[in-house]
Amino acid sequence: RPTDRLERLRAALDPDERTLLILRLDRELSWNEVAEVLSDEGDPVDAAAVRKRFERVKEKLAKLAKAQGML
């Protein structure tokens, strides 16, 4: 099932990467809101840094999906 495959891809990410996906995609928070939540967990984070991290996570997911024959 496609849902199972997506869950396996997410499981391959580290916890910080999964948190970023959950906040941005599942909870549909803005970049500023994501940065605020992540800042609450430790060092201050700005929205531009969060967007860049998200881009790296997307690239990682694409590579994983390709390696598993999903793309």
PDB file of C-alpha atoms in Angstrom:
ATOM      1  CA  ARG A   1       0.000   0.000   0.000  1.00  0.00           C
ATOM      2  CA  PRO A   2       1.224   3.506  -0.748  1.00  0.00           C
ATOM      3  CA  THR A   3       0.578   4.605   2.836  1.00  0.00           C
ATOM      4  CA  ASP A   4       2.767   1.809   4.180  1.00  0.00           C
ATOM      5  CA  ARG A   5       5.580   2.782   1.828  1.00  0.00           C
ATOM      6  CA  LEU A   6       5.380   6.412   2.900  1.00  0.00           C
ATOM      7  CA  GLU A   7       5.460   5.393   6.554  1.00  0.00           C
ATOM      8  CA  ARG A   8       8.587   3.307   5.900  1.00  0.00           C
ATOM      9  CA  LEU A   9      10.214   6.326   4.267  1.00  0.00           C
ATOM     10  CA  ARG A  10       9.375   8.514   7.253  1.00  0.00           C
ATOM     11  CA  ALA A  11      10.669   5.841   9.626  1.00  0.00           C
ATOM     12  CA  ALA A  12      14.035   5.994   7.820  1.00  0.00           C
ATOM     13  CA  LEU A  13      14.421   9.635   8.883  1.00  0.00           C
ATOM     14  CA  ASP A  14      15.960  10.662  12.155  1.00  0.00           C
ATOM     15  CA  PRO A  15      13.598  11.985  14.865  1.00  0.00           C
ATOM     16  CA  ASP A  16      14.416  15.656  14.169  1.00  0.00           C
ATOM     17  CA  GLU A  17      13.643  15.199  10.474  1.00  0.00           C
ATOM     18  CA  ARG A  18      10.349  13.457  11.282  1.00  0.00           C
ATOM     19  CA  THR A  19       9.417  16.272  13.664  1.00  0.00           C
ATOM     20  CA  LEU A  20      10.041  18.822  10.937  1.00  0.00           C
ATOM     21  CA  LEU A  21       7.779  16.900   8.517  1.00  0.00           C
ATOM     22  CA  ILE A  22       5.043  16.539  11.101  1.00  0.00           C
ATOM     23  CA  LEU A  23       5.057  20.227  11.976  1.00  0.00           C
ATOM     24  CA  ARG A  24       5.131  21.478   8.388  1.00  0.00           C
ATOM     25  CA  LEU A  25       3.073  18.884   6.506  1.00  0.00           C
ATOM     26  CA  ASP A  26       0.795  17.191   9.016  1.00  0.00           C
ATOM     27  CA  ARG A  27       0.053  20.194  11.226  1.00  0.00           C
ATOM     28  CA  GLU A  28       0.407  22.702   8.360  1.00  0.00           C
ATOM     29  CA  LEU A  29       2.338  25.225  10.450  1.00  0.00           C
ATOM     30  CA  SER A  30       3.945  28.235   8.808  1.00  0.00           C
ATOM     31  CA  TRP A  31       7.740  28.433   8.639  1.00  0.00           C
ATOM     32  CA  ASN A  32       7.722  30.972  11.462  1.00  0.00           C
ATOM     33  CA  GLU A  33       5.542  28.701  13.600  1.00  0.00           C
ATOM     34  CA  VAL A  34       7.798  25.704  12.931  1.00  0.00           C
ATOM     35  CA  ALA A  35      10.829  27.790  13.886  1.00  0.00           C
ATOM     36  CA  GLU A  36       9.082  28.871  17.086  1.00  0.00           C
ATOM     37  CA  VAL A  37       8.250  25.285  18.079  1.00  0.00           C
ATOM     38  CA  LEU A  38      11.777  24.088  17.327  1.00  0.00           C
ATOM     39  CA  SER A  39      13.230  27.031  19.266  1.00  0.00           C
ATOM     40  CA  ASP A  40      11.208  25.977  22.308  1.00  0.00           C
ATOM     41  CA  GLU A  41      13.171  22.700  22.303  1.00  0.00           C
ATOM     42  CA  GLY A  42      16.590  24.353  22.628  1.00  0.00           C
ATOM     43  CA  ASP A  43      18.647  26.892  20.712  1.00  0.00           C
ATOM     44  CA  PRO A  44      16.815  29.606  18.757  1.00  0.00           C
ATOM     45  CA  VAL A  45      16.053  28.687  15.148  1.00  0.00           C
ATOM     46  CA  ASP A  46      14.991  31.075  12.403  1.00  0.00           C
ATOM     47  CA  ALA A  47      12.493  30.366   9.633  1.00  0.00           C
ATOM     48  CA  ALA A  48      15.123  30.487   6.856  1.00  0.00           C
ATOM     49  CA  ALA A  49      17.162  27.783   8.583  1.00  0.00           C
ATOM     50  CA  VAL A  50      14.028  25.649   8.994  1.00  0.00           C
ATOM     51  CA  ARG A  51      13.195  25.985   5.278  1.00  0.00           C
ATOM     52  CA  LYS A  52      16.733  24.910   4.362  1.00  0.00           C
ATOM     53  CA  ARG A  53      16.552  21.897   6.684  1.00  0.00           C
ATOM     54  CA  PHE A  54      13.202  20.985   5.132  1.00  0.00           C
ATOM     55  CA  GLU A  55      14.735  21.119   1.641  1.00  0.00           C
ATOM     56  CA  ARG A  56      17.462  18.694   2.760  1.00  0.00           C
ATOM     57  CA  VAL A  57      14.831  16.346   4.219  1.00  0.00           C
ATOM     58  CA  LYS A  58      12.891  16.441   0.938  1.00  0.00           C
ATOM     59  CA  GLU A  59      16.073  15.565  -0.970  1.00  0.00           C
ATOM     60  CA  LYS A  60      16.779  12.701   1.414  1.00  0.00           C
ATOM     61  CA  LEU A  61      13.231  11.372   1.030  1.00  0.00           C
ATOM     62  CA  ALA A  62      13.512  11.543  -2.756  1.00  0.00           C
ATOM     63  CA  LYS A  63      16.750   9.549  -2.672  1.00  0.00           C
ATOM     64  CA  LEU A  64      15.216   6.957  -0.347  1.00  0.00           C
ATOM     65  CA  ALA A  65      12.107   6.703  -2.517  1.00  0.00           C
ATOM     66  CA  LYS A  66      14.206   6.270  -5.650  1.00  0.00           C
ATOM     67  CA  ALA A  67      16.346   3.602  -3.982  1.00  0.00           C
ATOM     68  CA  GLN A  68      13.165   1.707  -3.055  1.00  0.00           C
ATOM     69  CA  GLY A  69      11.769   1.967  -6.576  1.00  0.00           C
ATOM     70  CA  MET A  70       9.013   4.369  -5.628  1.00  0.00           C
ATOM     71  CA  LEU A  71      10.088   7.083  -8.098  1.00  0.00           C
TER      72      LEU A  71
END
